[in-house]
mmCIF file of C-alpha atoms and ligand atoms in Angstrom:
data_model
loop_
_atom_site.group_PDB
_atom_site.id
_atom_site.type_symbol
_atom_site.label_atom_id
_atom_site.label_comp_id
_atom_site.label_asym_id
_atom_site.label_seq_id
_atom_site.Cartn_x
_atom_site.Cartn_y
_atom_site.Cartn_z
ATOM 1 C CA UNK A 16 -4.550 18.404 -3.062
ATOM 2 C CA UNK A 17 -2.531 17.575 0.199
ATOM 3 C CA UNK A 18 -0.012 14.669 0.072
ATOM 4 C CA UNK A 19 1.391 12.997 3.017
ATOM 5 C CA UNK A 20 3.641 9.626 3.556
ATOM 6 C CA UNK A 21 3.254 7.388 5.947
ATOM 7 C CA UNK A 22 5.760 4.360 6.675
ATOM 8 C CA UNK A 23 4.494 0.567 8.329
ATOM 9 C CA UNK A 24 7.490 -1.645 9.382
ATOM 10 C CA UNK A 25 4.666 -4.906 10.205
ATOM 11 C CA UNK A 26 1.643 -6.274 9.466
ATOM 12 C CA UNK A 27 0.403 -4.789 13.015
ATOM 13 C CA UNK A 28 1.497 -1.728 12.687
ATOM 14 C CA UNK A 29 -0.017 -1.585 8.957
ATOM 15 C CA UNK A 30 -3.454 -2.831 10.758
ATOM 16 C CA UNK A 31 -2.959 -0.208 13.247
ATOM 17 C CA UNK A 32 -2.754 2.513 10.355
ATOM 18 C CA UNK A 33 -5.496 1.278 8.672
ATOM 19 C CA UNK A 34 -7.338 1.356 11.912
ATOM 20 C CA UNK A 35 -6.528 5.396 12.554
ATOM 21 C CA UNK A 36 -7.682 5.558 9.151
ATOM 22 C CA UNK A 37 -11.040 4.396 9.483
ATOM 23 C CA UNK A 38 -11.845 6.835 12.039
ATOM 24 C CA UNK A 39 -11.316 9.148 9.816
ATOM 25 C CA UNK A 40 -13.579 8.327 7.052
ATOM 26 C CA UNK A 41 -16.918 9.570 6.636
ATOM 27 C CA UNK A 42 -20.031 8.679 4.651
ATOM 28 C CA UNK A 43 -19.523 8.964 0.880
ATOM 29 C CA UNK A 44 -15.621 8.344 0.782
ATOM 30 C CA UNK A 45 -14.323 6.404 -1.233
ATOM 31 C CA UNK A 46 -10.830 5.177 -0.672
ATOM 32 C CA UNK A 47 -8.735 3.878 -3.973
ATOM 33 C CA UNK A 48 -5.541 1.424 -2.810
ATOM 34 C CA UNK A 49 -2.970 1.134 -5.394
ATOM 35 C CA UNK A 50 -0.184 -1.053 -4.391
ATOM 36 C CA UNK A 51 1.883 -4.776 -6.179
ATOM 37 C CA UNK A 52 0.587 -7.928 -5.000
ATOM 38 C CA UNK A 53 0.868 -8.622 -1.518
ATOM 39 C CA UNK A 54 1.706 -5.023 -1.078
ATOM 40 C CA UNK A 55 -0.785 -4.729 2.075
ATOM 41 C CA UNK A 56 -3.990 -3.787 0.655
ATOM 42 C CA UNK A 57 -6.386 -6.411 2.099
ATOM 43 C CA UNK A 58 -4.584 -5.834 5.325
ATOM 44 C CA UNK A 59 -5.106 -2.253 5.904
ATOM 45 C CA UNK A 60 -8.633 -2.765 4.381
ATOM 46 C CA UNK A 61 -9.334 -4.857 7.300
ATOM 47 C CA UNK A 62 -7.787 -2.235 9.545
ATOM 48 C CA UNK A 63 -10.101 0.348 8.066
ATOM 49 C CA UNK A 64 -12.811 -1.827 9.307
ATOM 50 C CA UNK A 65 -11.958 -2.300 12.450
ATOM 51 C CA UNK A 66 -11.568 1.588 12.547
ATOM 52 C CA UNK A 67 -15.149 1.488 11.329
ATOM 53 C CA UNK A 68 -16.347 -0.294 13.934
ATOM 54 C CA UNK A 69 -17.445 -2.975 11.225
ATOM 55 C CA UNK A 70 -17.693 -6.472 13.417
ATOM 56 C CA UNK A 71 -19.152 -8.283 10.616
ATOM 57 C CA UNK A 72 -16.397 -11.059 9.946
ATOM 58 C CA UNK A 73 -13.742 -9.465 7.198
ATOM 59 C CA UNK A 74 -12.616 -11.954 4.496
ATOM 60 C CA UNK A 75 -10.045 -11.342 1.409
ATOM 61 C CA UNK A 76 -12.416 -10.202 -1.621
ATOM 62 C CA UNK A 77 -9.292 -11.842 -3.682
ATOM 63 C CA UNK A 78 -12.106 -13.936 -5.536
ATOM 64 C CA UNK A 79 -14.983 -11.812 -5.218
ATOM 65 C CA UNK A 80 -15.532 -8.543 -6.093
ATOM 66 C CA UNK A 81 -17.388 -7.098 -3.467
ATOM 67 C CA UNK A 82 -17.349 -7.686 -0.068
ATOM 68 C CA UNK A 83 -20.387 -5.873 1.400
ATOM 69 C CA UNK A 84 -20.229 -5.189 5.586
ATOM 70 C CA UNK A 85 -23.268 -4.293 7.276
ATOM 71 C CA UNK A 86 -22.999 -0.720 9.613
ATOM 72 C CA UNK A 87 -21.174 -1.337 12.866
ATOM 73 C CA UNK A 88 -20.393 0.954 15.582
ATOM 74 C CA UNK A 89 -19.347 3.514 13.435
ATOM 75 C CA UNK A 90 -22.556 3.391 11.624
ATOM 76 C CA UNK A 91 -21.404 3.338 8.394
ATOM 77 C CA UNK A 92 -21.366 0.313 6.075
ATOM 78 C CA UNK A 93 -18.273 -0.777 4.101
ATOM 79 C CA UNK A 94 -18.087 -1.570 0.751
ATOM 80 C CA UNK A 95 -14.727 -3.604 0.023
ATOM 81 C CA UNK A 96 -14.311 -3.995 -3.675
ATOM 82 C CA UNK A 97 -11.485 -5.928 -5.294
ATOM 83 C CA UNK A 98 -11.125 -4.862 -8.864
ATOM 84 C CA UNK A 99 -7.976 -6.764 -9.835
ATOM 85 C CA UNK A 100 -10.091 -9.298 -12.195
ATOM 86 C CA UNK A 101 -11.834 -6.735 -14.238
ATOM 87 C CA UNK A 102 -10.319 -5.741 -17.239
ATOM 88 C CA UNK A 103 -11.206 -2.134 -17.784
ATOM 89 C CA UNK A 104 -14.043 0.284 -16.261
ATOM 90 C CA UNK A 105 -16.827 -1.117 -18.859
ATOM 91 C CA UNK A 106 -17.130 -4.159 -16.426
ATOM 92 C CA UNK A 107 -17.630 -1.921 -13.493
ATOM 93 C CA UNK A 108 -20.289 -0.052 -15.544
ATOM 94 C CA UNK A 109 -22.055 -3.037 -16.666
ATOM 95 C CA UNK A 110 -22.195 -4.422 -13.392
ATOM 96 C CA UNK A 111 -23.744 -1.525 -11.531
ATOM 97 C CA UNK A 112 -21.108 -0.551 -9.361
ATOM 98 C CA UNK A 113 -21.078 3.408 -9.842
ATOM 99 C CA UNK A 114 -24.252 3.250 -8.127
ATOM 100 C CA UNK A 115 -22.011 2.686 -4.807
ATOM 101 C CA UNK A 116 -20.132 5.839 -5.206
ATOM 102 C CA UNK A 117 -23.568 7.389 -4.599
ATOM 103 C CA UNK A 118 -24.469 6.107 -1.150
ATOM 104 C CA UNK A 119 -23.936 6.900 2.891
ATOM 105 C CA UNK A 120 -21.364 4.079 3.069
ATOM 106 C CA UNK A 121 -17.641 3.877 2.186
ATOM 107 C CA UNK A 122 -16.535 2.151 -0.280
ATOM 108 C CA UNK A 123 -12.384 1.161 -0.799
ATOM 109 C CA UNK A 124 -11.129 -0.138 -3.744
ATOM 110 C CA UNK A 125 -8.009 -2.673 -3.630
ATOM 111 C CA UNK A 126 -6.501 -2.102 -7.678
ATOM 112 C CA UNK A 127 -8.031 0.731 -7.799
ATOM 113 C CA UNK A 128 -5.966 2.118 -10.732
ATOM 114 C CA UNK A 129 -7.873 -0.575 -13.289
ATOM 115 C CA UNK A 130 -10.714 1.839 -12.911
ATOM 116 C CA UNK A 131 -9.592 5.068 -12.473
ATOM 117 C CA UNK A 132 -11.228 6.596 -15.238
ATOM 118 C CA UNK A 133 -14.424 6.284 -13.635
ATOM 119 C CA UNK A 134 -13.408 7.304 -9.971
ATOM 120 C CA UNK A 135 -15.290 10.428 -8.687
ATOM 121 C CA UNK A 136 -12.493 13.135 -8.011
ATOM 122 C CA UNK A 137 -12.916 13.531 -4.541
ATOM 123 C CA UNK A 138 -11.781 9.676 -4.218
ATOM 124 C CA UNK A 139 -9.007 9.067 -1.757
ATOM 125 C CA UNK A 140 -5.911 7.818 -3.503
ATOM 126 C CA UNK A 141 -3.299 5.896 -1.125
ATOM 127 C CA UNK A 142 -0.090 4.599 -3.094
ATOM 128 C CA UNK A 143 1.316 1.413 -1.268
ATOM 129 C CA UNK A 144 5.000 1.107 -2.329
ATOM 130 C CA UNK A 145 7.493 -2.137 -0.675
ATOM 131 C CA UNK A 146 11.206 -2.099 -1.054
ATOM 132 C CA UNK A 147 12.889 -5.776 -1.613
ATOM 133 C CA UNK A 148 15.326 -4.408 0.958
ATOM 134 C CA UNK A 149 13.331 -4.102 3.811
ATOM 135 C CA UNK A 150 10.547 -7.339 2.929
ATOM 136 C CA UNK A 151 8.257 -6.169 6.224
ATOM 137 C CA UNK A 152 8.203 -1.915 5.536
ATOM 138 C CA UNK A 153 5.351 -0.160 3.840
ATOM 139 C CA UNK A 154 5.537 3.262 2.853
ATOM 140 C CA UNK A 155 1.848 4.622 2.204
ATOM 141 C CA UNK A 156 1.259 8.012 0.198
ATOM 142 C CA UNK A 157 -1.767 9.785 0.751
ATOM 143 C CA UNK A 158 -3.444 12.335 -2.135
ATOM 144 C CA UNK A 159 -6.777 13.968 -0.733
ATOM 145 C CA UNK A 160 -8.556 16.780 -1.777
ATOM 146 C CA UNK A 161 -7.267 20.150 0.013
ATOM 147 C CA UNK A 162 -11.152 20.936 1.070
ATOM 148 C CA UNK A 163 -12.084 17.475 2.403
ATOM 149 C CA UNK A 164 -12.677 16.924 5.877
ATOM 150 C CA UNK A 165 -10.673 14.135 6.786
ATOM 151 C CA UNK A 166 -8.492 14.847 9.837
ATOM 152 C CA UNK A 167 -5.237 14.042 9.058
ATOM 153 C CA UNK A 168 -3.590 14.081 12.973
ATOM 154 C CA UNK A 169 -4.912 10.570 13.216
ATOM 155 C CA UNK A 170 -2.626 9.739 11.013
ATOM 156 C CA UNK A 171 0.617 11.283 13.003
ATOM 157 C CA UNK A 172 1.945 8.552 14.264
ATOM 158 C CA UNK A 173 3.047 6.854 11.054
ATOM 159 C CA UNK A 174 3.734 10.304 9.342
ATOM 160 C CA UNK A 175 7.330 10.276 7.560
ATOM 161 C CA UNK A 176 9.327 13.508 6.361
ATOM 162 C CA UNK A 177 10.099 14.652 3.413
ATOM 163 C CA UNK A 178 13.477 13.552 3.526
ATOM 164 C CA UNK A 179 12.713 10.149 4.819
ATOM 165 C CA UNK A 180 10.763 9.228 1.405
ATOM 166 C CA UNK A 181 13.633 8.316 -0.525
ATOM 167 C CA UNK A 182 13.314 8.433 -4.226
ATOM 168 C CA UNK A 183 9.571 6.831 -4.553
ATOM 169 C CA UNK A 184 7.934 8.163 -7.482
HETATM 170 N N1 ATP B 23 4.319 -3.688 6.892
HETATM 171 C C1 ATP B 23 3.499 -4.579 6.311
HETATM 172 N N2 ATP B 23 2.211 -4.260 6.080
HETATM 173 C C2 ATP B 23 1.376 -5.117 5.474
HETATM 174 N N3 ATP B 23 1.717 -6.347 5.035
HETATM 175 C C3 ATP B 23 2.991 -6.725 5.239
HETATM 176 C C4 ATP B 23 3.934 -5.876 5.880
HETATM 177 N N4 ATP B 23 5.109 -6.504 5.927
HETATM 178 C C5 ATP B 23 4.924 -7.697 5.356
HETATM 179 N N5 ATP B 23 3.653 -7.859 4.939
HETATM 180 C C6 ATP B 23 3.116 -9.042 4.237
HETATM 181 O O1 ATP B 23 2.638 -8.593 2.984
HETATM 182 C C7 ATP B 23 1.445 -9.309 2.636
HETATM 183 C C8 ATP B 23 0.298 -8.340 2.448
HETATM 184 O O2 ATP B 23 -0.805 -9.061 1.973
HETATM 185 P P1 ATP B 23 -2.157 -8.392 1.530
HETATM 186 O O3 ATP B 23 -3.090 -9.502 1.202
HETATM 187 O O4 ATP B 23 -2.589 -7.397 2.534
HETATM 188 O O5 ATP B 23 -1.708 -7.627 0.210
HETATM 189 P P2 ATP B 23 -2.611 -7.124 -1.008
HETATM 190 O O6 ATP B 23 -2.009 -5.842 -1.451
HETATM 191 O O7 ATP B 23 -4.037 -7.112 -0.631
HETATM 192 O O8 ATP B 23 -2.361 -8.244 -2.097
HETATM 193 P P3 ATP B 23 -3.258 -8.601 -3.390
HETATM 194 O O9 ATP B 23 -2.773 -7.709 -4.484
HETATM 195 O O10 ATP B 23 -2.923 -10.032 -3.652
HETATM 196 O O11 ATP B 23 -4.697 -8.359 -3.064
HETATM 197 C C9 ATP B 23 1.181 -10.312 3.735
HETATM 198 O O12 ATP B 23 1.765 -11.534 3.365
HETATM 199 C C10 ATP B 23 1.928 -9.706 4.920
HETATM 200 O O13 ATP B 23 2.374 -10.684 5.833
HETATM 201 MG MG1 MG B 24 -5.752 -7.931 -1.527
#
């Protein structure tokens, strides 16, 4: 398991992140966000679109499940779920939506953590954490599997040290 942060300081740059990371995503991932309300989800979903290549308008799955976007330029499709209405992983079950860990798209999960128990283990976890302090920073952690092969350099830019991530977790 490798874990890296990352730190946002705006919306932008937390577009721009999300962005990088969509070119680094590859059929079959699935990426689980975990993060407060309002902690930036949505917004570096729709990053990860545009990194995609998705042109399909993007809207806030906040009272739908799943947003489904066509393959763009990056010829995958995206699978945006929001599970923050279900209630436990039984209503993912019932409603059919492990079959979408099982196809060529990528699928991300805003709330991830209400379903967690029926996550494959090579899902992507990324921790959103806010400080009260500091209303417009974002500091990101990343857990992925030590044998995938997502390239993490895209991510540089936004990388934070050790030292920098304060007492988080
Ligand atoms: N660095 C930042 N990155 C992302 N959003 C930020 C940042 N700084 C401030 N914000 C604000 O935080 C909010 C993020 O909203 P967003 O809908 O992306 O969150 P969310 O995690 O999807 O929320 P929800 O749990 O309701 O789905 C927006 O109001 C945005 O303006
Ligand atoms: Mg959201």
């Amino acid at each position: 398991m490798q874990e890296k942060f990352y730190q946002t300081n705006s919306v932008e740059e937390t577009y721009l992140f999300g962005e990088a990371l969509g070119r680094c995503l590859a059929a079959g991932d699935v990426l689980a966000l975990d993060g407060e309300l309002g902690a930036g989800k949505t917004t570096i979903s729709h990053g990860i679109a545009k990194g995609l290549g998705i042109t399909s308008p993007i809207s806030s799955p906040t009272f739908t499940l799943l947003f489904e976007h066509p393959a763009g330029t990056g010829n995958l499709p995206l699978f945006h779920f929001d599970a923050y209405r279900l209630t436990d992983e039984m209503e993912w079950y019932d409603a059919g939506f492990m079959d979408y860990f099982d196809n060529q798209g990528v699928v991300i999960i805003e709330w991830a953590s209400k379903i967690k128990n029926v996550l494959p283990p090579t899902a992507k976890w990324l921790y959103i954490t806010t400080d009260l302090v500091k209303p417009n920073q974002r500091i990101f952690r990343l857990n992925i599997e030590c044998d995938s092969s997502f390239n993490l350099e895209h991510l540089t830019a936004w990388e934070i040290t050790q030292e920098l991530k304060l007492d988080l977790y």
